[in-house]
PDB file of C-alpha atoms and ligand atoms in Angstrom:
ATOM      1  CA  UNK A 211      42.669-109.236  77.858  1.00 78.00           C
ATOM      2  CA  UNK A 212      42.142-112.409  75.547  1.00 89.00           C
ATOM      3  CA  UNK A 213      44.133-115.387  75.854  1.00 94.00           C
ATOM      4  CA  UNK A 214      44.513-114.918  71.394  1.00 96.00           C
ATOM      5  CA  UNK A 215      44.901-111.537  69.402  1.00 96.00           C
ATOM      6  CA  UNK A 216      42.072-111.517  67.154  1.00 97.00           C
ATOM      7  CA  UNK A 217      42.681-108.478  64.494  1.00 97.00           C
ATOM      8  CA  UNK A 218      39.698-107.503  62.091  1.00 97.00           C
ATOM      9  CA  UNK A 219      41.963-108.309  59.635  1.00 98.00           C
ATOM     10  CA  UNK A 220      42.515-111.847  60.703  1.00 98.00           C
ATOM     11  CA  UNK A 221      38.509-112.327  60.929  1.00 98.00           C
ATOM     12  CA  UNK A 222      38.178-111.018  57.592  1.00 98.00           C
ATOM     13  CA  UNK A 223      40.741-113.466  55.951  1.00 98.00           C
ATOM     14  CA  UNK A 224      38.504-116.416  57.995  1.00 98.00           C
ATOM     15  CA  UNK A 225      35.489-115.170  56.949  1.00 98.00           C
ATOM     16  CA  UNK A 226      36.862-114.735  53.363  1.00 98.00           C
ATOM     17  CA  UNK A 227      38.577-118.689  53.542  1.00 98.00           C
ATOM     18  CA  UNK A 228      35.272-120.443  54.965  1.00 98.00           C
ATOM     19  CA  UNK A 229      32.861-118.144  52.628  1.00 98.00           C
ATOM     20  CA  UNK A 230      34.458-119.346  49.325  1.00 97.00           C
ATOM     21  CA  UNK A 231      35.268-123.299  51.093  1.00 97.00           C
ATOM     22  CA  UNK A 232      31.584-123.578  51.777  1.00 97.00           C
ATOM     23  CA  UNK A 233      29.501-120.462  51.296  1.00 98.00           C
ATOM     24  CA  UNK A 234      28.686-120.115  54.977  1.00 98.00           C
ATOM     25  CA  UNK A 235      28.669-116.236  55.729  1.00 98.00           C
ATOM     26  CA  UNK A 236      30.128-115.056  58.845  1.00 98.00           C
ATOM     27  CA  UNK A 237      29.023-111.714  59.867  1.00 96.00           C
ATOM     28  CA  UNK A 238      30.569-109.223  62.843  1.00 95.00           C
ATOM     29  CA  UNK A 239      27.996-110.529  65.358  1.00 96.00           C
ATOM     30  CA  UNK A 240      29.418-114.736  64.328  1.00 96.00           C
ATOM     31  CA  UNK A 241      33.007-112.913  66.091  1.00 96.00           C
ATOM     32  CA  UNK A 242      32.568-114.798  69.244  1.00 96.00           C
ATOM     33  CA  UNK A 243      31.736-118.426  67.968  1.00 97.00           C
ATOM     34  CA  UNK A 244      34.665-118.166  65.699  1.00 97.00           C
ATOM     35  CA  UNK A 245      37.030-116.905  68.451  1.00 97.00           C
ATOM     36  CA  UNK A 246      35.481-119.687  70.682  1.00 96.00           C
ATOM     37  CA  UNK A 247      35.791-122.324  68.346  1.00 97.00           C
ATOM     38  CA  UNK A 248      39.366-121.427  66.530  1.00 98.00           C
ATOM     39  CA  UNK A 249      40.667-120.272  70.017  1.00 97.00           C
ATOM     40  CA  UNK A 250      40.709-124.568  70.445  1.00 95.00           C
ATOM     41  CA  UNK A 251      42.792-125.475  67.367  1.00 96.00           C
ATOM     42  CA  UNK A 252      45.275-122.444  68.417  1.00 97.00           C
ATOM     43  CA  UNK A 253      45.880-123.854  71.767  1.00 96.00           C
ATOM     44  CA  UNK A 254      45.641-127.475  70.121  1.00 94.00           C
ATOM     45  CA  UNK A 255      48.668-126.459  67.850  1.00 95.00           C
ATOM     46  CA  UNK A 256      49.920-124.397  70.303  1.00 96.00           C
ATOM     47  CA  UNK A 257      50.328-120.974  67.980  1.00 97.00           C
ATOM     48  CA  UNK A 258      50.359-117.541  69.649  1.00 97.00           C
ATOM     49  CA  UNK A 259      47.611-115.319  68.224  1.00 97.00           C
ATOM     50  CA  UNK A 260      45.325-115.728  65.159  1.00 98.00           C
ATOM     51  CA  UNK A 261      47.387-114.172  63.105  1.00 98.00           C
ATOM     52  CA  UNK A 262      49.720-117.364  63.357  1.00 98.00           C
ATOM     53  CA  UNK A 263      46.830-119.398  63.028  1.00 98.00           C
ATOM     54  CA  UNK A 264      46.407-117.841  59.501  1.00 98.00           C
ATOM     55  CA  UNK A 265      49.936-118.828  58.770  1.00 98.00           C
ATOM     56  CA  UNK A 266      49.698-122.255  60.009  1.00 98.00           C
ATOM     57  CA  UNK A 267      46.327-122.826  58.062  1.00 98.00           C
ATOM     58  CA  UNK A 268      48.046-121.542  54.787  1.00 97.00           C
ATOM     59  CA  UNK A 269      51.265-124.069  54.993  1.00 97.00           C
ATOM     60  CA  UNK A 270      49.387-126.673  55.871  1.00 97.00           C
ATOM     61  CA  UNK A 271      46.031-126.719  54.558  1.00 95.00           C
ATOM     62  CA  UNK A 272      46.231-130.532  53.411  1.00 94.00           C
ATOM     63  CA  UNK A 273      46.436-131.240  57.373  1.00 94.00           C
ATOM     64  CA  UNK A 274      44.367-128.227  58.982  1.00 97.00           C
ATOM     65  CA  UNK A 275      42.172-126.947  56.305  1.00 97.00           C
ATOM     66  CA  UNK A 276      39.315-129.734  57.205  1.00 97.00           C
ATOM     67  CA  UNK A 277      39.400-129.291  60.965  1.00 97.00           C
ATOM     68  CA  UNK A 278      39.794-125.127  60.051  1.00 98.00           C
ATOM     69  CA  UNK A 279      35.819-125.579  58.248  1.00 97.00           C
ATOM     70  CA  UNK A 280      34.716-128.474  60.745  1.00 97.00           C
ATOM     71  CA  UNK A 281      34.949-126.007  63.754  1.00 97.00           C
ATOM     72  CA  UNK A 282      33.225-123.544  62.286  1.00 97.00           C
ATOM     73  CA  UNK A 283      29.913-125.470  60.907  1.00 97.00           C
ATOM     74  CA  UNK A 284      27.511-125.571  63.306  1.00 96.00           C
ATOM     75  CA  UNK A 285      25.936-129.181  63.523  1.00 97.00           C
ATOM     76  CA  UNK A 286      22.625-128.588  66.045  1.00 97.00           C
ATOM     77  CA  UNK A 287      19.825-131.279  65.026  1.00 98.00           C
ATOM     78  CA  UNK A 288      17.532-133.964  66.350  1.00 98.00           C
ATOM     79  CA  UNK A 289      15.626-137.145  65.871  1.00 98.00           C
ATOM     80  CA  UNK A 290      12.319-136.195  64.437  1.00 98.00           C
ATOM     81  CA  UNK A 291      13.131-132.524  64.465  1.00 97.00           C
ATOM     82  CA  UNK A 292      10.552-130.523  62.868  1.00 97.00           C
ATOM     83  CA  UNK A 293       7.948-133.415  62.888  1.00 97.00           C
ATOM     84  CA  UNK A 294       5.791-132.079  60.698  1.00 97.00           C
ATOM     85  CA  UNK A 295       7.872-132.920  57.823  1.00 98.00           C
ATOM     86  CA  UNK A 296       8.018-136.903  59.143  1.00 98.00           C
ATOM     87  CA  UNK A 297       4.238-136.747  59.319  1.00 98.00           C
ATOM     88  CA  UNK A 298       4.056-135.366  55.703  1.00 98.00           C
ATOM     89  CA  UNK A 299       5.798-137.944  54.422  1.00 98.00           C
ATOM     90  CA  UNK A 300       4.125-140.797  56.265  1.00 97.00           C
ATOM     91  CA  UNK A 301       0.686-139.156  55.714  1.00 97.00           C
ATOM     92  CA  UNK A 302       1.219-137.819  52.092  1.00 97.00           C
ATOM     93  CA  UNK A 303       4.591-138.258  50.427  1.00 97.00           C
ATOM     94  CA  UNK A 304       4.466-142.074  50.801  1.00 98.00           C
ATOM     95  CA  UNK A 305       0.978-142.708  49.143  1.00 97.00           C
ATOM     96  CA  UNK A 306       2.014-140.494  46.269  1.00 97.00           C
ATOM     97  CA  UNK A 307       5.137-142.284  45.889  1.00 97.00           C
ATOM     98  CA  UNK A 308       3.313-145.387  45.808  1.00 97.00           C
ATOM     99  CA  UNK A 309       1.256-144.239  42.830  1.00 97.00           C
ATOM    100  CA  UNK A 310       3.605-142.404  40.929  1.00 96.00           C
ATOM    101  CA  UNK A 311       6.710-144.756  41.254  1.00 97.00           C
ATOM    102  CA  UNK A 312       4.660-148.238  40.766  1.00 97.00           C
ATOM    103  CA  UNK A 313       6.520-148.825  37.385  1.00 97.00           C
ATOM    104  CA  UNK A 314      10.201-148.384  38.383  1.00 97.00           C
ATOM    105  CA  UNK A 315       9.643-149.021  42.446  1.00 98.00           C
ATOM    106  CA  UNK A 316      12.407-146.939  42.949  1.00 98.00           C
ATOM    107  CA  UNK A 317      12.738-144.525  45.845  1.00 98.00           C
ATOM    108  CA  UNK A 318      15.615-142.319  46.766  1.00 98.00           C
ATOM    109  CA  UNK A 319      16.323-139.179  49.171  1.00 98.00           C
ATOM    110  CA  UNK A 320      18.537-137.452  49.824  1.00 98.00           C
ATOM    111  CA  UNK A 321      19.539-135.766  53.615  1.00 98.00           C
ATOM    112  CA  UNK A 322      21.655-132.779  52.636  1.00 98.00           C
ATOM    113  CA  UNK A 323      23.383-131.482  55.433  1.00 98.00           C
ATOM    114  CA  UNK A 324      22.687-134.839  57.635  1.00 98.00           C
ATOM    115  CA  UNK A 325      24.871-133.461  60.199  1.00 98.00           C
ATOM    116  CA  UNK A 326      25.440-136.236  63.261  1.00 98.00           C
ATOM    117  CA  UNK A 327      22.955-138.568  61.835  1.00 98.00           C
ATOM    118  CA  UNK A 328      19.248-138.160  63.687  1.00 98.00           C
ATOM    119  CA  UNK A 329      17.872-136.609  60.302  1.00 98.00           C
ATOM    120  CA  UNK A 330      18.647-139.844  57.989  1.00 98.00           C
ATOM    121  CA  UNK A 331      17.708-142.164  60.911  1.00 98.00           C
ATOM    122  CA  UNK A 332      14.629-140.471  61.653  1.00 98.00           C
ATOM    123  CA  UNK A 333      13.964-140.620  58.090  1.00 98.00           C
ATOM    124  CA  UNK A 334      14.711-144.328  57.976  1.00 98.00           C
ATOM    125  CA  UNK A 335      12.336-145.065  61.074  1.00 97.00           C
ATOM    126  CA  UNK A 336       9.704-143.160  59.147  1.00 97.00           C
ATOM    127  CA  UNK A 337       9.746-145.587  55.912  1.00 97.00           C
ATOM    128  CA  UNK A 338      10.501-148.828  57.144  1.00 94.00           C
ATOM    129  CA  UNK A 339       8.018-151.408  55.911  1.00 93.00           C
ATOM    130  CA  UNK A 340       6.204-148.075  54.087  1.00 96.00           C
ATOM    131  CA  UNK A 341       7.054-149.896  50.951  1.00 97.00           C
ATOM    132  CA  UNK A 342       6.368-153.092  49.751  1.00 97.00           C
ATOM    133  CA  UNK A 343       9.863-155.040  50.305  1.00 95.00           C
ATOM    134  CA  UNK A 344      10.149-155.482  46.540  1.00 97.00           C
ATOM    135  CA  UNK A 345      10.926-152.078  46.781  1.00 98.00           C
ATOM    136  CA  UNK A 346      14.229-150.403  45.782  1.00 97.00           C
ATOM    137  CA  UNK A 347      13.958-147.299  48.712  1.00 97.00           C
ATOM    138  CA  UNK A 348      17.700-145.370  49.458  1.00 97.00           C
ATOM    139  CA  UNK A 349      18.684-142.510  51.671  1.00 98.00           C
ATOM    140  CA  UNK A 350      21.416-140.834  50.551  1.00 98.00           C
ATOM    141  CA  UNK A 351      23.132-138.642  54.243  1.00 98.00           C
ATOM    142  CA  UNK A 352      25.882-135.912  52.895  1.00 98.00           C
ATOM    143  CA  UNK A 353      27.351-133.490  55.304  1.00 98.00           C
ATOM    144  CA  UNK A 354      30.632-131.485  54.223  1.00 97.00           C
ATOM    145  CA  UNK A 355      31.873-131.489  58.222  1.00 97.00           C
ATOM    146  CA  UNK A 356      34.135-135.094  58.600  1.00 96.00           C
ATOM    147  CA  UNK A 357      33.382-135.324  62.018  1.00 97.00           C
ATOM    148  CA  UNK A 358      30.027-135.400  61.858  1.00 98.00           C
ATOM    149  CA  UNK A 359      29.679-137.116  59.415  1.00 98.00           C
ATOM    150  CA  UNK A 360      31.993-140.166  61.076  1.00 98.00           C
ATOM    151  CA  UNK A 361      29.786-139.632  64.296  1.00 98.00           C
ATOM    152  CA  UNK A 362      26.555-140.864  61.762  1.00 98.00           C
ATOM    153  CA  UNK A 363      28.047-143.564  60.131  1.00 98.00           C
ATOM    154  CA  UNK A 364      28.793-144.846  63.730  1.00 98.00           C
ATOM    155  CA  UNK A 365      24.918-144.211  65.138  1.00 98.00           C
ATOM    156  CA  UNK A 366      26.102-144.138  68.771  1.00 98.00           C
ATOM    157  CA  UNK A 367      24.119-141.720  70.624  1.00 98.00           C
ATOM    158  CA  UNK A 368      23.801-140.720  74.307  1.00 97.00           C
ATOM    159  CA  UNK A 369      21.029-140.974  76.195  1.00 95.00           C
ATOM    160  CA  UNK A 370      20.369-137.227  76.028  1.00 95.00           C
ATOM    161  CA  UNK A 371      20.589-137.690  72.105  1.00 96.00           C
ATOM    162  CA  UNK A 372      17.944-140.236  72.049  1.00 97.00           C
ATOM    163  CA  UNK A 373      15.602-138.456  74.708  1.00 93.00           C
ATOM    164  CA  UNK A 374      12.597-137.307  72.008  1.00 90.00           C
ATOM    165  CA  UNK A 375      12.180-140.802  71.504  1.00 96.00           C
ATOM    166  CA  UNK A 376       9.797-143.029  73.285  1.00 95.00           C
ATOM    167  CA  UNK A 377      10.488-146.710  74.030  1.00 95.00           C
ATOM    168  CA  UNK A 378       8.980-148.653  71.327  1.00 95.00           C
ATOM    169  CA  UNK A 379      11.409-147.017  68.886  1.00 96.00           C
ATOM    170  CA  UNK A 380      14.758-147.652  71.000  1.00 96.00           C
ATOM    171  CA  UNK A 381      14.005-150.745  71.514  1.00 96.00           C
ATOM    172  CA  UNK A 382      13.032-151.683  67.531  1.00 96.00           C
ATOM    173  CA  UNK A 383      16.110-149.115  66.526  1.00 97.00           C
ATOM    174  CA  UNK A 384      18.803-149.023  69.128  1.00 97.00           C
ATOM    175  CA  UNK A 385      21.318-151.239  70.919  1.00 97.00           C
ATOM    176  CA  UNK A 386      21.403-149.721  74.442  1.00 95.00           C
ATOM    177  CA  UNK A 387      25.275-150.550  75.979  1.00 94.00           C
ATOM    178  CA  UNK A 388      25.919-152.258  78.960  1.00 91.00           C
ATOM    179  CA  UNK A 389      26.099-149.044  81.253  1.00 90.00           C
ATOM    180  CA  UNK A 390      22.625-147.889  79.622  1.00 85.00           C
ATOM    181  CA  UNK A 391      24.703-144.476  78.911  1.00 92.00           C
ATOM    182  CA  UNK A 392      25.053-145.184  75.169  1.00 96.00           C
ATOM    183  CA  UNK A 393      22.263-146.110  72.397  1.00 97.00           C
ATOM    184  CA  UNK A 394      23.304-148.013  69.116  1.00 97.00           C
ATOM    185  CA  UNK A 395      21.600-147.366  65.581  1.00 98.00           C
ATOM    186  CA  UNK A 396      20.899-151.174  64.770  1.00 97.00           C
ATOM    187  CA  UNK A 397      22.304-152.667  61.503  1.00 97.00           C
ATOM    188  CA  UNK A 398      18.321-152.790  60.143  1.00 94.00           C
ATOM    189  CA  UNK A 399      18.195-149.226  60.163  1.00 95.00           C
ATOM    190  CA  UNK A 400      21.735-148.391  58.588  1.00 96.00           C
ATOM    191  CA  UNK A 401      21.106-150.751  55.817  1.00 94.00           C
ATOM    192  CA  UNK A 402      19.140-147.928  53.621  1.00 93.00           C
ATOM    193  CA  UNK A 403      21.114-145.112  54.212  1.00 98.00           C
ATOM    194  CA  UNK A 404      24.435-144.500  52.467  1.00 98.00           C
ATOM    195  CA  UNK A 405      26.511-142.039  54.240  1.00 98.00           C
ATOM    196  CA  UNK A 406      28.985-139.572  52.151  1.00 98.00           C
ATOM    197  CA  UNK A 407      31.060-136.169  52.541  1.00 98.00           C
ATOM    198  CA  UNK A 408      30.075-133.441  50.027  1.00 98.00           C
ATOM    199  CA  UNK A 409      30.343-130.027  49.952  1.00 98.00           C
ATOM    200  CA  UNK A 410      27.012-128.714  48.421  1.00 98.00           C
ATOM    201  CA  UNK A 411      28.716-125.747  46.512  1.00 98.00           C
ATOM    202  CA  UNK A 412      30.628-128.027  44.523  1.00 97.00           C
ATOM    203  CA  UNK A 413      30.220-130.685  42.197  1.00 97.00           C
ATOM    204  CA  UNK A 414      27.611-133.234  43.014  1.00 98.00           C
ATOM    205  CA  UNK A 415      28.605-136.867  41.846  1.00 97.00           C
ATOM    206  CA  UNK A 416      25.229-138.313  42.160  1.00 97.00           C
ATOM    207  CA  UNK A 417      22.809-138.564  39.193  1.00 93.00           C
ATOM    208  CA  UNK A 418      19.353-138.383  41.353  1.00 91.00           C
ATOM    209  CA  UNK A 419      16.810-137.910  40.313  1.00 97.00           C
ATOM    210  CA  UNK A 420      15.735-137.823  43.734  1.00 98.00           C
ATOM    211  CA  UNK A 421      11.689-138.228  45.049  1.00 98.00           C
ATOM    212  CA  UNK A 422      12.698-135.699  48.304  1.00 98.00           C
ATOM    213  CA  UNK A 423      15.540-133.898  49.350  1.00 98.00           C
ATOM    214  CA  UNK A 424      15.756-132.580  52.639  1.00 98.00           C
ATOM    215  CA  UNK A 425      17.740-129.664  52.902  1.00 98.00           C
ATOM    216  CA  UNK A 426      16.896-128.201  56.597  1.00 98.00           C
ATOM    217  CA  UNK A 427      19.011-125.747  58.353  1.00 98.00           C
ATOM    218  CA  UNK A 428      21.939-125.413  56.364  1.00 98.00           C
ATOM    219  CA  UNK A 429      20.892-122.678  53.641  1.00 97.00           C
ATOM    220  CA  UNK A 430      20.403-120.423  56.823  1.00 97.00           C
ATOM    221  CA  UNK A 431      24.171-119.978  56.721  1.00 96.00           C
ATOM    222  CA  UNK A 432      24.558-118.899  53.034  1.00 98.00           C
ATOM    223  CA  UNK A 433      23.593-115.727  51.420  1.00 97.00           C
ATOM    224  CA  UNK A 434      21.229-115.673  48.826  1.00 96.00           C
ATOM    225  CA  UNK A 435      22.854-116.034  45.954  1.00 96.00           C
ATOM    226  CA  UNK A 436      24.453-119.353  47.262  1.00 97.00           C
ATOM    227  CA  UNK A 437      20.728-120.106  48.350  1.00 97.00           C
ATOM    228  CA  UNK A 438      19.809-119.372  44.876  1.00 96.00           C
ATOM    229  CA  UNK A 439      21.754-121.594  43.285  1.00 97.00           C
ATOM    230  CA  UNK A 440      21.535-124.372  45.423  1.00 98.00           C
ATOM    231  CA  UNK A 441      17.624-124.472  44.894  1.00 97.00           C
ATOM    232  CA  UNK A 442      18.063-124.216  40.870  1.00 97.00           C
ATOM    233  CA  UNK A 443      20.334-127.166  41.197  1.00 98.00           C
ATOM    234  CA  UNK A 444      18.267-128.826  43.447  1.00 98.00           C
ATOM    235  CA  UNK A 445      15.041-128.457  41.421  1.00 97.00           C
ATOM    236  CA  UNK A 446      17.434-130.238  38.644  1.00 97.00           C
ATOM    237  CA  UNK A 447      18.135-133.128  40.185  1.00 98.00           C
ATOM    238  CA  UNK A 448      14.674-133.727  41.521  1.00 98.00           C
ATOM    239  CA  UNK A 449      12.225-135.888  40.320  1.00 96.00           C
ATOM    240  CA  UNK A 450       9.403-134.609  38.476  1.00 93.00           C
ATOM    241  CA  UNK A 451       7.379-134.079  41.419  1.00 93.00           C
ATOM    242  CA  UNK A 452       9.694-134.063  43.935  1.00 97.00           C
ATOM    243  CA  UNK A 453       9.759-132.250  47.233  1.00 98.00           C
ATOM    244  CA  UNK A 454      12.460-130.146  48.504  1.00 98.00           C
ATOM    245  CA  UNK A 455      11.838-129.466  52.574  1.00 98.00           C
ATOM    246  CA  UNK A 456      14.068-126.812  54.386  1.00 98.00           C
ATOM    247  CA  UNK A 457      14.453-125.775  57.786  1.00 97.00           C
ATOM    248  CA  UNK A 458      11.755-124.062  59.857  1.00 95.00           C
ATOM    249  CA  UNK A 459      13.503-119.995  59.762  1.00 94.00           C
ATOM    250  CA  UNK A 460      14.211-120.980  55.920  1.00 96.00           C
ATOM    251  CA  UNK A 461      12.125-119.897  52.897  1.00 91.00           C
ATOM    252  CA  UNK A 462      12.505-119.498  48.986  1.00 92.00           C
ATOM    253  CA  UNK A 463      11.700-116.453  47.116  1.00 86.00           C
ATOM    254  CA  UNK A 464       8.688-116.490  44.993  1.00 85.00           C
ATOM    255  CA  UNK A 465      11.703-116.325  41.860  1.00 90.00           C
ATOM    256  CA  UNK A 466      11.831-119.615  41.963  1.00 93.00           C
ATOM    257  CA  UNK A 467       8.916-120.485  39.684  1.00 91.00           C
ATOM    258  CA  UNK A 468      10.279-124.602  39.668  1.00 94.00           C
ATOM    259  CA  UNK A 469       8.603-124.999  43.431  1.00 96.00           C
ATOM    260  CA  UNK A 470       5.248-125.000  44.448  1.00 94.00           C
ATOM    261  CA  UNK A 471       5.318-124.008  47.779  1.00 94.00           C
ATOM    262  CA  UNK A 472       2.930-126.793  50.559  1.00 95.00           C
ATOM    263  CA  UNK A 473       3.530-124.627  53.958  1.00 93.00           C
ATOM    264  CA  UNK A 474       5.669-125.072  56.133  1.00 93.00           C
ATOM    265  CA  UNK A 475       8.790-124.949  54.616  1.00 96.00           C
ATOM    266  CA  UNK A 476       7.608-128.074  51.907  1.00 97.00           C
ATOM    267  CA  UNK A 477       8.178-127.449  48.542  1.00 97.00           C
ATOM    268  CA  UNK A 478       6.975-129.519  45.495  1.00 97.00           C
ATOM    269  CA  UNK A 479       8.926-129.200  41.900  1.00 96.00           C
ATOM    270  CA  UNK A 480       5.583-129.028  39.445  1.00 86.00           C
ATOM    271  CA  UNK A 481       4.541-128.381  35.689  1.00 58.00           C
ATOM    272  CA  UNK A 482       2.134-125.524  37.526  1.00 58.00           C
ATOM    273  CA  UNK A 483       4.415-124.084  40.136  1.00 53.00           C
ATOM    274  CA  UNK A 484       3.900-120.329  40.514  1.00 50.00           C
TER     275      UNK A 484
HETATM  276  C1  SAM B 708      22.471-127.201  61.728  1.00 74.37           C
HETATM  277  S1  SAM B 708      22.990-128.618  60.841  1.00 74.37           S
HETATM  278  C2  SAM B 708      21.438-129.232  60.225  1.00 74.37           C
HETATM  279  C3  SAM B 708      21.270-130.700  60.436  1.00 74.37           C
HETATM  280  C4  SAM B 708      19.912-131.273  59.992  1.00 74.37           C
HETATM  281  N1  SAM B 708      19.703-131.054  58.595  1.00 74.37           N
HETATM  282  C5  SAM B 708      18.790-130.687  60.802  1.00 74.37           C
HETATM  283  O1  SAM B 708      18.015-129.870  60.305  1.00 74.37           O
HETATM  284  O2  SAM B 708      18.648-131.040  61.982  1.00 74.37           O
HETATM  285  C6  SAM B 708      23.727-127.897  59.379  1.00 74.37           C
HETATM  286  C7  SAM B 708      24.707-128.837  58.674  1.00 74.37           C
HETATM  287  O3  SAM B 708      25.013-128.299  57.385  1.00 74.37           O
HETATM  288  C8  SAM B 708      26.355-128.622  57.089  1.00 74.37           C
HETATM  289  N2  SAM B 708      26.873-127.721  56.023  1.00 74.37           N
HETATM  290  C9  SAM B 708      27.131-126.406  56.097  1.00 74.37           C
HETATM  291  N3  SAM B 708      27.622-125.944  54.941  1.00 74.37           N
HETATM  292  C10 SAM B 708      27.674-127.007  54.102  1.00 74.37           C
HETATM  293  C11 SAM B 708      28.107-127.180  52.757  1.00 74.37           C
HETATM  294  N4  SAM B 708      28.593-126.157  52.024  1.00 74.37           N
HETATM  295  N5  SAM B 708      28.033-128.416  52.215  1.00 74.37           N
HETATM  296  C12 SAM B 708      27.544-129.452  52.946  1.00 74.37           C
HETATM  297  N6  SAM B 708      27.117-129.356  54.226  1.00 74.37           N
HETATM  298  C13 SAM B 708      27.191-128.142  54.805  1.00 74.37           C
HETATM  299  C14 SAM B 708      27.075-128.464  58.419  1.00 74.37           C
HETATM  300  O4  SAM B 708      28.288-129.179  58.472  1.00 74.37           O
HETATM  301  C15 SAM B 708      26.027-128.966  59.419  1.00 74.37           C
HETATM  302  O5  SAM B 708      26.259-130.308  59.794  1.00 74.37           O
END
């Protein structure tokens, strides 16, 4: 017996609610997690079944709704996850950039879906001092999920967190606490990135264009329509020859004739793209 009566009709009306919120899709076998993670806010607002829940959620979605789609994103990432995509831009995207933006010395990226932070940082790490400091370089972080998104702006990460990387770079980056259990983004390294909440299905206030945008394990959720869209609106706001990277079980369909594809999940916007 569960501790919360879960009907198929109440998972229907959540997947229905966090489907048009933020296009994530939540199939029969996403059941568990969603019991698991909703079963929290039930006993946190001490309701009776899911059905309640439901209820609750709908008379007070100014107070619930945000902590109703914040337990159901999933947030998993890491510094310097997927390093290939670091090494690409050390080894290739930053010499091109060099060329192609001499005239306005302008860069900008953007982390969509930054999660807790380790994807803008590790960005961050990778360009300092790639430019010359005369240089106008930005990292735009977004993430739709509030918590998260407060846990990146602070940079405080455990010592599990910061366990990929090796000493040279927590000592340059990080602020290790008294207790040696916590690590500290220094100011240095928060200077370049701006940190915002956006949901990527709706209205984007920035104007881009943007050299690289990093859109890794997030599109994974959404169906392919959503996917479809979200690549057609990225390729607008890209640069001329700007790259689009996604996560490593993420592709694009050859439809989308914008993008060269590079391997391994890089993708180039280009006059000659397929
Ligand atoms: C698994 S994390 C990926 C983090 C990082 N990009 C990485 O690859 O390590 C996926 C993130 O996408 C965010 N997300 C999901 N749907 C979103 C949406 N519609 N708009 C903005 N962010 C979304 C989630 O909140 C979550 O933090």
């Amino acid at each position: 017996m569960r501790e919360f009566l879960c009907t198929d009709c109440d998972f229907k009306k959540i997947a229905n609610l966090v489907y048009s919120a933020c296009g994530i899709v939540l199939g029969e076998h996403k059941r568990e997690m969603v019991y698991s993670r909703l079963a929290r806010r039930i006993r946190e607002r001490k309701l009776t079944d899911f059905k309640a829940y439901l209820e609750y959620l709908d008379n007070n979605k100014d107070q619930e709704f945000d902590a109703f789609i914040n337990a159901i994103t999933t947030n998993l990432t890491s510094f310097f996850r997927e390093v290939h995509h670091f090494e690409f831009i050390k080894s290739h995207l930053v010499p091109a950039l060099l060329k192609t933006n001499k005239d306005s010395r302008r860069v900008r990226i953007w982390s969509a879906g930054c999660s807790t932070g380790e994807e803008p940082y590790s960005l961050a790490m990778t360009l300092n001092n790639a430019f010359p400091s005369n240089w106008d370089v930005k990292i735009l972080a977004t993430d739709l999920d509030s918590n998260v998104l407060a846990k990146a702006q602070k940079g405080i990460y455990t010592a599990a967190n910061v366990n990929g990387l090796d000493d040279v770079q927590l000592k340059r980056w990080f602020l290790k606490s008294k207790n040696g259990e916590n690590y500290k983004v220094k100011d240095k390294l928060q200077e370049s990135i701006s940190f915002r909440r956006l949901n990527l299905l709706q209205d984007w206030p920035m104007k881009g264009p943007f050299d690289l945008i990093l859109c890794r394990n997030v599109v994974i959720y959404f169906d392919k329509e959503t996917k479809d869209q979200l690549f057609k609106r990225y390729a607008n706001i890209l640069n001329e020859h700007g790259y689009l990277f996604l996560g490593h079980s993420e592709s694009m369909g050859k439809e989308h004739s914008q993008y060269n594809s590079l391997g391994k999940t890089m993708y180039q916007k280009g006059h000659n793209a397929r």
